[in-house]
Structure formats: structure tokens, C-alpha cells
PDB file of C-alpha atoms in Angstrom:
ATOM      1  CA  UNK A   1      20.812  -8.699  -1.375  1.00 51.00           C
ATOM      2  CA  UNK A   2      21.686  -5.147  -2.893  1.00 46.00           C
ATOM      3  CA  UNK A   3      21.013  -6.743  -6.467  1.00 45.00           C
ATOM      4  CA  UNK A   4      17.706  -8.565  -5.968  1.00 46.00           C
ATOM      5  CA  UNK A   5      16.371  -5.498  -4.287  1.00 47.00           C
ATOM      6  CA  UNK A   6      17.175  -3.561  -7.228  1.00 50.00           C
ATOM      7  CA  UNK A   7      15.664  -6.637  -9.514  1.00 42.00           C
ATOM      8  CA  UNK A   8      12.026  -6.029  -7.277  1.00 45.00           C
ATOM      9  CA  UNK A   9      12.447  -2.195  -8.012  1.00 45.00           C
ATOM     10  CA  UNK A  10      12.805  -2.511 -11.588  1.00 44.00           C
ATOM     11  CA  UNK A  11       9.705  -4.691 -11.389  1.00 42.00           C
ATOM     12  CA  UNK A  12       7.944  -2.387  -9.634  1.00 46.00           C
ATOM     13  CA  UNK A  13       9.263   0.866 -12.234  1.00 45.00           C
ATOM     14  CA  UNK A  14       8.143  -1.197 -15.080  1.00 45.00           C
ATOM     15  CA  UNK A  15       4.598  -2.137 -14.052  1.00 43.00           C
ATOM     16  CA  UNK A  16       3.851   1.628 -13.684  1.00 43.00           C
ATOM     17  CA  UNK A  17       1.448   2.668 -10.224  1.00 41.00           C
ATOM     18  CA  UNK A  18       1.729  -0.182  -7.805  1.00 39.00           C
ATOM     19  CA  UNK A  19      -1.190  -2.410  -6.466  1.00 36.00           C
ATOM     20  CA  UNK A  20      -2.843  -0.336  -4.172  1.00 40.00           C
ATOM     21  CA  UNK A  21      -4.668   2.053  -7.349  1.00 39.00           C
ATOM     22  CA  UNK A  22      -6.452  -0.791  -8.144  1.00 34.00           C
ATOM     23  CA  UNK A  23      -9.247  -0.200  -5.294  1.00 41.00           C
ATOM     24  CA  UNK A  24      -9.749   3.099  -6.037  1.00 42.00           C
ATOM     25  CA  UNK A  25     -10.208   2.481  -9.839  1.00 36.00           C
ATOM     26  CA  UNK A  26     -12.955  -0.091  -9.245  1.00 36.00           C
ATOM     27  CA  UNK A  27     -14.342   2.288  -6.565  1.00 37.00           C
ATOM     28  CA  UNK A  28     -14.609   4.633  -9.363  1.00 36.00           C
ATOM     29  CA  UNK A  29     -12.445   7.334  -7.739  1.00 40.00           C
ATOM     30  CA  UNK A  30      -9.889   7.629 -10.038  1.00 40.00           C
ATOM     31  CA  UNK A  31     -12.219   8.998 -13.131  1.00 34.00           C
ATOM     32  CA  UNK A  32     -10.865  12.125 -14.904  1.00 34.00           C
ATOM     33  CA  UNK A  33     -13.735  13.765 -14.607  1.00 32.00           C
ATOM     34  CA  UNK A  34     -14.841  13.061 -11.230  1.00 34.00           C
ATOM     35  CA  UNK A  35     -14.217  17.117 -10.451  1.00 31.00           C
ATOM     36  CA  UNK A  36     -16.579  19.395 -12.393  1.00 33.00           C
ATOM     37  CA  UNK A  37     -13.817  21.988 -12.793  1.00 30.00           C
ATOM     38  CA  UNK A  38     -16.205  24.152 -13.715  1.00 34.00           C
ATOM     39  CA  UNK A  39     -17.295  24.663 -10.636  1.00 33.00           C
ATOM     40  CA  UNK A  40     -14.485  25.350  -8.197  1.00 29.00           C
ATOM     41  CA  UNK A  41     -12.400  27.625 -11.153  1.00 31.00           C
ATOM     42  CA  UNK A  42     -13.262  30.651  -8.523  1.00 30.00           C
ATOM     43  CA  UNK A  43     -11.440  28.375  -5.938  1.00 32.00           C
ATOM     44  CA  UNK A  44      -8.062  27.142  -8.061  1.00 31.00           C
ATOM     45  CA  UNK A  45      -5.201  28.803  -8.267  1.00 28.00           C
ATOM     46  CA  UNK A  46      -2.895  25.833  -9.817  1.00 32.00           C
ATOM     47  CA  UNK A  47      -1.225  27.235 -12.672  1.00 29.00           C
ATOM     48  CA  UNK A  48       2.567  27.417 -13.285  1.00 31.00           C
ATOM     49  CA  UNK A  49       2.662  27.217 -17.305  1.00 29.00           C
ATOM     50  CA  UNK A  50       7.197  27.641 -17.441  1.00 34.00           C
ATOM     51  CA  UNK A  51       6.367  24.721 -14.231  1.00 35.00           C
ATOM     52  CA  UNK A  52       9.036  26.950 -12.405  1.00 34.00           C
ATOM     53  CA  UNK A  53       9.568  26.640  -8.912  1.00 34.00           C
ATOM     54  CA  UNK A  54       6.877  27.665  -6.253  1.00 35.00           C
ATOM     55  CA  UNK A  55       5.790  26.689  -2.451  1.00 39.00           C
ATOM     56  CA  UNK A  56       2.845  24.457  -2.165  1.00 39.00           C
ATOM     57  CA  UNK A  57       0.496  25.763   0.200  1.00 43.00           C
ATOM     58  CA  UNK A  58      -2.952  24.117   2.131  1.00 49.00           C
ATOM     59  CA  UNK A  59      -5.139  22.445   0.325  1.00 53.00           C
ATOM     60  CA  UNK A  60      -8.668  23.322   2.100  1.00 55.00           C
ATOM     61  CA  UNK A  61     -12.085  21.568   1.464  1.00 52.00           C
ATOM     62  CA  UNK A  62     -15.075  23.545   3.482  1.00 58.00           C
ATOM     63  CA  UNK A  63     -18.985  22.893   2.938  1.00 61.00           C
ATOM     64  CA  UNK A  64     -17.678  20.473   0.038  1.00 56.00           C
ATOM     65  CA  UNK A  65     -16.020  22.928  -1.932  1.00 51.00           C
ATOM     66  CA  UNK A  66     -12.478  22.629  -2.574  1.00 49.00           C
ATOM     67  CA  UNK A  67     -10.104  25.873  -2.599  1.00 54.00           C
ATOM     68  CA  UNK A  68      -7.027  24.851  -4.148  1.00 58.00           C
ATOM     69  CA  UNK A  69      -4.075  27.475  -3.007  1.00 63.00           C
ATOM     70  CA  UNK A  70      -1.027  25.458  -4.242  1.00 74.00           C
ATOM     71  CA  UNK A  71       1.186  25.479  -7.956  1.00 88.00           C
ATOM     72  CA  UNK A  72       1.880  22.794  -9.889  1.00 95.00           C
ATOM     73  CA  UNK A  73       4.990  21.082  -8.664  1.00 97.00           C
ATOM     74  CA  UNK A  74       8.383  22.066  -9.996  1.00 97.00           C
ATOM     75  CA  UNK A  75       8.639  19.413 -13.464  1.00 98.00           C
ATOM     76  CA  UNK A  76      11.772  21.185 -14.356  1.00 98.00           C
ATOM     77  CA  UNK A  77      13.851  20.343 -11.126  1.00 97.00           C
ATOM     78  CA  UNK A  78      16.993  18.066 -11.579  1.00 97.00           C
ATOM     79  CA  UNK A  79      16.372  14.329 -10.841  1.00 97.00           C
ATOM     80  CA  UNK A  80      18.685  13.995  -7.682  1.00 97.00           C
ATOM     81  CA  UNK A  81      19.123  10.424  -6.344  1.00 98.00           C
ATOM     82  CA  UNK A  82      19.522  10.435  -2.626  1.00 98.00           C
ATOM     83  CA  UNK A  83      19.073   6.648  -2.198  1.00 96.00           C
ATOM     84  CA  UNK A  84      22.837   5.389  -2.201  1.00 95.00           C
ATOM     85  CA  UNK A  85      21.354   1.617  -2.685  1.00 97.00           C
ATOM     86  CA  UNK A  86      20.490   2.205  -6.629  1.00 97.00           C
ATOM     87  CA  UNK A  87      22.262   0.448  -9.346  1.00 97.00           C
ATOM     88  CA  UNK A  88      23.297   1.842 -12.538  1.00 97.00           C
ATOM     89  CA  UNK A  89      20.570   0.067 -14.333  1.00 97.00           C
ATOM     90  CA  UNK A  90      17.895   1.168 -12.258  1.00 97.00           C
ATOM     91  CA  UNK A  91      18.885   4.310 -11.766  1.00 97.00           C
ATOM     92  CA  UNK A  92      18.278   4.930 -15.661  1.00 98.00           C
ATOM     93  CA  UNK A  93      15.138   3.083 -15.659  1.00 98.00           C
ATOM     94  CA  UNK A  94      14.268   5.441 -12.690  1.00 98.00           C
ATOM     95  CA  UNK A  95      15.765   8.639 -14.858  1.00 98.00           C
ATOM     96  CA  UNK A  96      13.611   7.337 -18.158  1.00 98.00           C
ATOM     97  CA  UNK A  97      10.576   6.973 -15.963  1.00 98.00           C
ATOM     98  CA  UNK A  98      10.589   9.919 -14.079  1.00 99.00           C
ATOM     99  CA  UNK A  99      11.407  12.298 -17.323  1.00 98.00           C
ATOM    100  CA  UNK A 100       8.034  10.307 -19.084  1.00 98.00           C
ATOM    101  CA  UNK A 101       5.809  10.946 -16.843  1.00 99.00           C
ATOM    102  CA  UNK A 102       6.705  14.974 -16.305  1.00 99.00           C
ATOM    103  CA  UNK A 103       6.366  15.362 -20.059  1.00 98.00           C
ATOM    104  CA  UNK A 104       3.009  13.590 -19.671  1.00 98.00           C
ATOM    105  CA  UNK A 105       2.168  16.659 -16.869  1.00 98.00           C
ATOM    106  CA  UNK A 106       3.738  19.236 -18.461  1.00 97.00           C
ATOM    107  CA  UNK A 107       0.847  18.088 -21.044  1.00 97.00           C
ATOM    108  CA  UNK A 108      -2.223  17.702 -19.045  1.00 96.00           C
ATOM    109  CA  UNK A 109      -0.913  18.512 -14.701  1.00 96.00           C
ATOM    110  CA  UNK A 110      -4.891  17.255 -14.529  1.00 95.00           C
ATOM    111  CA  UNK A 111      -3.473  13.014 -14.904  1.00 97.00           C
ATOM    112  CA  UNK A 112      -3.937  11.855 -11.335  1.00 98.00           C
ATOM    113  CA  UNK A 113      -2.760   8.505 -12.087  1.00 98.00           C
ATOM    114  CA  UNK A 114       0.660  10.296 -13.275  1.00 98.00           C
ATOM    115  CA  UNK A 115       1.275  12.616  -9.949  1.00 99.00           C
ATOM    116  CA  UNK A 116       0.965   9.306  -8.019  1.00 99.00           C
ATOM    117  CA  UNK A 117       3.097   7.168 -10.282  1.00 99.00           C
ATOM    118  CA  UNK A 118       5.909  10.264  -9.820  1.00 99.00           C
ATOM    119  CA  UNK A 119       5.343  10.032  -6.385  1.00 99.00           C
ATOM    120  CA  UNK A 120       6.301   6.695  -6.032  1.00 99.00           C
ATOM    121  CA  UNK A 121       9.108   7.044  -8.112  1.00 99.00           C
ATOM    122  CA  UNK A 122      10.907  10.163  -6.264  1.00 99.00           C
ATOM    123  CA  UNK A 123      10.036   8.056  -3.263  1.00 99.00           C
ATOM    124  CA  UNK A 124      12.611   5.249  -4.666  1.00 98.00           C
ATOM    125  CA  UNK A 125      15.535   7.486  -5.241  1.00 98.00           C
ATOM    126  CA  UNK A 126      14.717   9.056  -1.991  1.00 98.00           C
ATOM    127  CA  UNK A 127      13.531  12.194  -3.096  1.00 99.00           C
ATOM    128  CA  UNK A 128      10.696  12.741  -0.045  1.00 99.00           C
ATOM    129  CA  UNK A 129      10.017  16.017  -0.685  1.00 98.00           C
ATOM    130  CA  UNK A 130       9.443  15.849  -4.141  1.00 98.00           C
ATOM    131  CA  UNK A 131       7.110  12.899  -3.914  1.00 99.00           C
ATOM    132  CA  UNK A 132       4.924  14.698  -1.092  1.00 98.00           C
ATOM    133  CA  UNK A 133       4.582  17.655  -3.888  1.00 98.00           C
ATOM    134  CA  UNK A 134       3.442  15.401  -6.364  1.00 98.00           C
ATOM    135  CA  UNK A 135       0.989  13.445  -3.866  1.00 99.00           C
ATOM    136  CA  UNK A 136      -0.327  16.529  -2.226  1.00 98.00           C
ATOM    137  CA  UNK A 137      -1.227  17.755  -5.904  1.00 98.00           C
ATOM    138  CA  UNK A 138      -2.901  14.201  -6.250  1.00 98.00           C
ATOM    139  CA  UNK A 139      -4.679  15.036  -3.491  1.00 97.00           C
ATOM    140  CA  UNK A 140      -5.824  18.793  -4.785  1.00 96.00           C
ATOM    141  CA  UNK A 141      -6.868  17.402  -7.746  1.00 96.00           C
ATOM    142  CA  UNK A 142      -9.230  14.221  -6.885  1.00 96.00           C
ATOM    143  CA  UNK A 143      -9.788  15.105  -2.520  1.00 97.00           C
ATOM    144  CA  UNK A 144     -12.246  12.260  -2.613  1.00 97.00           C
ATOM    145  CA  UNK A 145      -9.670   9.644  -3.607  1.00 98.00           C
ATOM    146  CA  UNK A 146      -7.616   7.754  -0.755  1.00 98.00           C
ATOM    147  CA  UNK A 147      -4.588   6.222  -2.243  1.00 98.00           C
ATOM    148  CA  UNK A 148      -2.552   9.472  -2.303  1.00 98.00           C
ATOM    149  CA  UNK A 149      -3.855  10.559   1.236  1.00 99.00           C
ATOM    150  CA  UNK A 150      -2.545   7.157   2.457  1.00 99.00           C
ATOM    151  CA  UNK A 151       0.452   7.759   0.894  1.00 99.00           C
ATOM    152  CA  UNK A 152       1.409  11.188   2.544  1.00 99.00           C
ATOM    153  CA  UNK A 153       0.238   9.334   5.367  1.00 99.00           C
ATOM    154  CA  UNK A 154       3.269   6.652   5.093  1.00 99.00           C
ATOM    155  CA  UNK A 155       5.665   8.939   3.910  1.00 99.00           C
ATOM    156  CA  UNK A 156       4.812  12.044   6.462  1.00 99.00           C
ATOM    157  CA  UNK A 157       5.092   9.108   9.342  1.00 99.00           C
ATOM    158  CA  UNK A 158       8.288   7.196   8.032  1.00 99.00           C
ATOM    159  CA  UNK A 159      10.516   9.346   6.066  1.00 99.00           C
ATOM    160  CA  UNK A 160       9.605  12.964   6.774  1.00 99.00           C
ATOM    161  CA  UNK A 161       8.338  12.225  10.309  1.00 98.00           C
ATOM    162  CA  UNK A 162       6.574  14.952  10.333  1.00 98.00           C
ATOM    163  CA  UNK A 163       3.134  12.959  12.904  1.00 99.00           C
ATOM    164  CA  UNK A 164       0.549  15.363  12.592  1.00 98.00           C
ATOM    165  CA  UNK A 165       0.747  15.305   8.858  1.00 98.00           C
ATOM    166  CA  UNK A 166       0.468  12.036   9.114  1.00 99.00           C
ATOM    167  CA  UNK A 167      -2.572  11.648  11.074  1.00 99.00           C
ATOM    168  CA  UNK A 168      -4.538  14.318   9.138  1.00 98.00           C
ATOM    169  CA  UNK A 169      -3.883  12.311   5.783  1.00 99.00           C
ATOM    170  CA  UNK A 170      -4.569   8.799   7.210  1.00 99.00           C
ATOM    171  CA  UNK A 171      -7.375  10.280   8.731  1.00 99.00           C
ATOM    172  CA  UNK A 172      -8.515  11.599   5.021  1.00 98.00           C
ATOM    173  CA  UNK A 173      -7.886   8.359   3.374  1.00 99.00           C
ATOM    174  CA  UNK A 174      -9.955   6.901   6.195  1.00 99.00           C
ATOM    175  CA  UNK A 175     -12.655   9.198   5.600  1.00 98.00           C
ATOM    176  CA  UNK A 176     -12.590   8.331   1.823  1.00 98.00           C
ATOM    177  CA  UNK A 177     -12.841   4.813   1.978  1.00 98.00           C
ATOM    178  CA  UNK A 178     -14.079   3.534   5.257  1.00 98.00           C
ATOM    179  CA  UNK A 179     -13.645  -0.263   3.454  1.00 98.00           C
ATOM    180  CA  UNK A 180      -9.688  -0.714   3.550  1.00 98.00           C
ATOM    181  CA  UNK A 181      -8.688  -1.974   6.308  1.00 99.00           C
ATOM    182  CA  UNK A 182      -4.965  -1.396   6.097  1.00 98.00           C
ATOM    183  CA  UNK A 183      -5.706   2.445   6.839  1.00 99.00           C
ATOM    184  CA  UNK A 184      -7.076   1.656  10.085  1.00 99.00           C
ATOM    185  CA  UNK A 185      -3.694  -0.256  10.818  1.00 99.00           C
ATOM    186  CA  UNK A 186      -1.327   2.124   9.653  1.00 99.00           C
ATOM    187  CA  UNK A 187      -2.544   4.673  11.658  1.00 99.00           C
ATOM    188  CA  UNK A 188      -2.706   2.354  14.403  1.00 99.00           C
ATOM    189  CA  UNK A 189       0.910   1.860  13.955  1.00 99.00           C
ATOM    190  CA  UNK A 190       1.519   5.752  13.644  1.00 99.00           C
ATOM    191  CA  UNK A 191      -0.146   6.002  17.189  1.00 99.00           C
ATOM    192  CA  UNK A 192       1.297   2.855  18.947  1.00 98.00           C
ATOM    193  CA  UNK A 193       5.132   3.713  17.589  1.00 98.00           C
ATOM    194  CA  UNK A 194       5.191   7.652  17.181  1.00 98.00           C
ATOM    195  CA  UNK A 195       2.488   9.639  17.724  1.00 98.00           C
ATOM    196  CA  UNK A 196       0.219  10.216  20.586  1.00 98.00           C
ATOM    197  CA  UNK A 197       1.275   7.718  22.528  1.00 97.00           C
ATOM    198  CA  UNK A 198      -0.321   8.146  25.756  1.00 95.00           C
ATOM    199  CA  UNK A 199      -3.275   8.422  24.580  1.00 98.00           C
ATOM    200  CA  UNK A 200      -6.585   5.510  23.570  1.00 98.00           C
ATOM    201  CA  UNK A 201      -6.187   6.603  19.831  1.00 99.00           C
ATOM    202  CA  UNK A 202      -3.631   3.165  19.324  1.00 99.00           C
ATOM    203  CA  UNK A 203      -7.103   0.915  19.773  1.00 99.00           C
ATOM    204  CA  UNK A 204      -9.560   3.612  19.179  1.00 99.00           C
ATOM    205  CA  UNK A 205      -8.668   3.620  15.665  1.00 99.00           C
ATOM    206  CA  UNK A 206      -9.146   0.027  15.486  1.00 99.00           C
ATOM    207  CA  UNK A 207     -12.445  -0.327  16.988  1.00 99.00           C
ATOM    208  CA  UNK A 208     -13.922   2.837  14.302  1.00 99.00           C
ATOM    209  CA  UNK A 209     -12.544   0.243  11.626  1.00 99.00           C
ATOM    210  CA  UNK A 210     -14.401  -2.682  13.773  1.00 98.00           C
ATOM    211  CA  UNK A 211     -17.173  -0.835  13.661  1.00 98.00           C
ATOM    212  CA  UNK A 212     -17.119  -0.171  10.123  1.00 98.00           C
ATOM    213  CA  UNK A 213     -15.603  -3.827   8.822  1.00 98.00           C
ATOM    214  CA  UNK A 214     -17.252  -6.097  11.774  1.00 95.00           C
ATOM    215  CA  UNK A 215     -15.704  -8.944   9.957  1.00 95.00           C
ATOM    216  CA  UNK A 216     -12.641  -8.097   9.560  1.00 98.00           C
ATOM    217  CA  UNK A 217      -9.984 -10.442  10.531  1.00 98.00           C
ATOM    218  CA  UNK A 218      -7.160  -8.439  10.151  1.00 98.00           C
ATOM    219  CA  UNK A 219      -8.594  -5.620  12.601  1.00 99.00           C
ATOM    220  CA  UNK A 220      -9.499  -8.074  14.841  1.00 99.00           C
ATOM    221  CA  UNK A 221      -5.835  -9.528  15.182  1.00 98.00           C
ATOM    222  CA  UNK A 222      -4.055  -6.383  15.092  1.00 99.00           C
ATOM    223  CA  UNK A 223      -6.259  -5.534  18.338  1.00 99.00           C
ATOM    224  CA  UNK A 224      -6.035  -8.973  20.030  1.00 98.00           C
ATOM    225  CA  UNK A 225      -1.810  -8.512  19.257  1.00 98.00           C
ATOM    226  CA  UNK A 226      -1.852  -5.214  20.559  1.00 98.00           C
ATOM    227  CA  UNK A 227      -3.452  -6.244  23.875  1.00 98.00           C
ATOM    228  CA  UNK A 228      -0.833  -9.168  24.130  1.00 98.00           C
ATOM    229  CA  UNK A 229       1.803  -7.024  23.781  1.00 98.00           C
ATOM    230  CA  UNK A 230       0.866  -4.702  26.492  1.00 97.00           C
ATOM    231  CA  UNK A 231       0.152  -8.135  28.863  1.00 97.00           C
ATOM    232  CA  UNK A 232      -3.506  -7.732  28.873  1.00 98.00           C
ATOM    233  CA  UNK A 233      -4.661 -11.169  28.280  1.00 97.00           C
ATOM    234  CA  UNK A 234      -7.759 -10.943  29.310  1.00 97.00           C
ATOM    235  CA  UNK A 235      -8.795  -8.671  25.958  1.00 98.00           C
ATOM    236  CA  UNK A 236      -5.972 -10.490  23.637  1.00 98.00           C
ATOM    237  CA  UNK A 237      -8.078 -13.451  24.102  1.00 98.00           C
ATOM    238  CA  UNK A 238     -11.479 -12.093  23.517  1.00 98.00           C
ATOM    239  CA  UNK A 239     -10.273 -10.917  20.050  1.00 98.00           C
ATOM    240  CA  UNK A 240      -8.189 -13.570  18.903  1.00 98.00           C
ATOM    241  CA  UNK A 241     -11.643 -15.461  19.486  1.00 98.00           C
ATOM    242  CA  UNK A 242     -13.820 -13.181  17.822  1.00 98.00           C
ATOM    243  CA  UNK A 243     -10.873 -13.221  14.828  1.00 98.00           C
ATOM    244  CA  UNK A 244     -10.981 -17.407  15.131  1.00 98.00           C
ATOM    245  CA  UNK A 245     -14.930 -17.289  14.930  1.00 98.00           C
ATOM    246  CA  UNK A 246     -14.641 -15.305  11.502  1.00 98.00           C
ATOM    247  CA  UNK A 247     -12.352 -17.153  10.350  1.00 98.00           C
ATOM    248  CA  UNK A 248     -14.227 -20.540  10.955  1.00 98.00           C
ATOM    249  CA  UNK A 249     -17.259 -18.608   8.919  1.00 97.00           C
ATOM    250  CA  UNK A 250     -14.781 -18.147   5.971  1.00 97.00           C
ATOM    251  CA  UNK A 251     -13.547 -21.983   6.737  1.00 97.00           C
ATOM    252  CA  UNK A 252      -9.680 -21.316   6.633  1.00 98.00           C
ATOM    253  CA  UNK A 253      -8.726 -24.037   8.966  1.00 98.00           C
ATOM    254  CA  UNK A 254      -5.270 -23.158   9.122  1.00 98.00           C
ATOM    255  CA  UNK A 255      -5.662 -19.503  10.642  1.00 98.00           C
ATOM    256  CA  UNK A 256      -8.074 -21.090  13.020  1.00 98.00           C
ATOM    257  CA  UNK A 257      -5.609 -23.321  14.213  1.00 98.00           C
ATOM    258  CA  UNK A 258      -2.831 -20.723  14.816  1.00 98.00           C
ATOM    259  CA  UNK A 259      -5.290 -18.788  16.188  1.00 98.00           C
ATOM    260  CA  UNK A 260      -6.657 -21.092  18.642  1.00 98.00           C
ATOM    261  CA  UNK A 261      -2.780 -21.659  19.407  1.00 98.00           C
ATOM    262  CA  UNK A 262      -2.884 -17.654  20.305  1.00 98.00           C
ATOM    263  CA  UNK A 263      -5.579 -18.138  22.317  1.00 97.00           C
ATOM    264  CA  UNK A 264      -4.473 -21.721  24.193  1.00 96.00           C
ATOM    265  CA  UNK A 265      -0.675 -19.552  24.772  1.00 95.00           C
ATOM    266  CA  UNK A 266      -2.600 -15.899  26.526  1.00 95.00           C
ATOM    267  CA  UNK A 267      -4.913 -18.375  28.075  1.00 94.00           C
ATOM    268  CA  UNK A 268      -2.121 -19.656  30.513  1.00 88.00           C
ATOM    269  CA  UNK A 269      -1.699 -18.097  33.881  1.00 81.00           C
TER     270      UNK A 269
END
């Protein structure tokens, strides 16, 4: 098992930024020059040229105008491999990878596409704290994107469980792109398993991305499965229904069936 998860990681080094960039490149986000620099130089204070070691501060937006108050991460550091699982192989893939793209920085700390590719990559040898550096930079330097704000998200709820953090970037990456659904459910999933728990947040959440995505599917069964799981039937049926009516629009017979299965199985006393 050890072997073919180090096979998929390999994969995944090799192909460069994962899957999820391509949304925000078609969205246009991801544009080098979609922050006239120009304009917030009063506001940045970003600039480590030896790349030595500093603390990364806030990152504040008000009245759309970014103030910037963090260095440029540490590109120097050693390349420390906390996650045990790694073989040889990909560990020097990882090493190769890793050393690329902070000569690429050390060039030009404006690459977005590179801070979140180094991101991921600290995140595979386990390095958490060095992949939240490079995604809160990300962040500094292109606030209107969503990918690395979903990131921090994921890795401030799962790895440095640090909940708050976590809310405020899903939140962001929400805010960004009101269209991807799998926001909405990850901090659905912060709420229902960590984080606020006593609270309406764990369907609130839901129903903003309802209200914003009336058709999707996926929001609609996360809700319905929520409301089974918590034994009200009553409101597990009326959204596996409204999920089975989209998906009858769409005409994908086979998630109708399993859904009308969901709804045959709640419908029993």
C-alpha cells in the first residue's frame, strides 16, 4: 500500500499544481497582473532580498485596498521531511521539486502559481507550517483568488487544527468564488466535525451555497445526508427529492435510482 501511495505522489510531483488551479485559471484569477502593484506599493511591505528568516504577519484588505504586512517566506530553510511514509525515490523527486521552484521565487516571489505548487509540496513531506507560509503569501499576492484560501482552509482544519483559521479562509475562498461547490462542503464539514458545533452554521453554510448554486446536486445531498444522520427524516427526504428532481433534469438515471432508494429507505417509519 506504502508503494502505490508513493507511485500516486510521484504522479502528483510530476504534473506540477494539482487539479483544483484549473478553475481559477479559466476564471481568470490567476493572471500576473491581476494586482496593479502600482497602486498598493504604499501598502506592501514584502521584501526579504537574502530571503532570511522572518514572522509572517496579517494580511488585511479594507475598502478594497490590500495592506500587505508579511516577508517573503524563508527560501533558504532546510527541506525537513516529517512524513515518515516517503520513499527514497520520492523523497528526491520531492527534494528536486521543492529546490526548483524556490530558485524560481528567489527570481520573481511575484509567481503565484509557484507559492501554491510549494505549498503543496511541503504539505507532502509534512512540512505544515511551511506550506501555510507559502499559501498565505499566495494569498497576499492575488486576495481575489480562492484556491490558496481553500487551501489554508484544509490545512488550518486538518493538520494545524487551528478552526478559526479555518473558517476565515473557507469563508474567503467562498467569497471569491461563490460557484464551487466543494467550499460550501468543506466548511460544512469543518462545522459538523470541529468547529462550532452547536451552532446552525453545519446547514447554514449549505443553504448560502443553495442559494447561490440552486441546482446543485451535490449541496443538495450533502444536506439531505446531514439530516439523515441526525434522524430527521422528515427534511432528509425533502432534499434527497429536490437532489432526484435535478438529477432527472440532467437525465442520469442511475443517481436517480439510488436516490429514490434514499428516499424509499428515510421514508419508512
Amino acid at each position: 500500500m506504502s508503494k502505490i501511495i508513493g507511485i500516486l505522489i510521484v504522479i502528483i510531483i510530476a504534473s506540477g499544481v494539482v487539479w483544483f488551479i484549473y478553475n481559477d485559471i479559466n476564471k481568470g484569477n490567476l493572471h500576473e497582473n491581476d494586482i496593479n502593484t502600482d497602486d498598493i506599493n504604499d501598502n506592501l511591505i514584502a521584501t526579504s532580498a537574502n530571503n532570511t528568516s522572518r514572522n509572517i504577519r496579517d494580511i488585511i484588505i479594507e475598502d478594497d485596498i490590500i495592506k500587505i504586512s508579511l516577508a517573503v517566506p524563508n527560501l533558504n530553510k532546510p527541506i525537513v521531511f516529517y512524513n515518515n511514509d516517503l520513499q527514497e525515490d520520492t523523497k528526491i523527486l520531492l527534494r528536486e521539486k521543492i529546490a526548483k521552484l524556490r530558485n524560481n521565487l528567489k527570481e520573481n516571489s511575484d509567481i503565484f502559481l509557484d507559492w501554491l505548487d510549494l505549498g503543496l509540496n511541503y504539505k507532502i513531506v509534512g512540512d505544515y507550517e511551511s506550506a501555510r507560509d507559502s499559501w498565505e503569501y499566495a494569498s497576499a499576492i492575488r486576495p481575489e483568488n480562492s484556491v490558496s484560501f481553500a487551501n489554508l482552509g484544509d490545512l488550518y482544519h486538518y493538520y494545524l487544527k487551528d478552526f478559526p483559521k479555518a473558517e476565515q479562509n473557507l469563508r474567503k475562498a467562498i467569497e471569491n468564488d461563490k460557484q464551487n461547490i466543494s467550499f460550501y462542503i468543506r466548511l460544512h464539514e469543518l462545522y459538523k466535525y470541529s468547529y462550532k458545533q452547536d451552532t446552525t452554521l453545519v446547514t447554514d453554510i449549505l443553504f448560502e451555497g443553495i442559494s447561490a448554486n440552486s441546482e446543485s446536486i451535490d449541496l443538495l445531498i450533502t444536506l439531505a445526508t446531514y439530516y439523515k444522520e441526525i434522524g430527521d427524516k422528515v427534511n432528509a427526504i425533502k432534499y434527497y427529492t429536490q437532489a432526484r428532481d435535478e438529477a432527472q433534469k440532467l437525465e442520469n438515471t442511475q443517481l436517480v435510482e439510488l436516490l429514490n432508494e434514499e428516499i424509499k429507505k428515510n421514508s419508512k417509519p
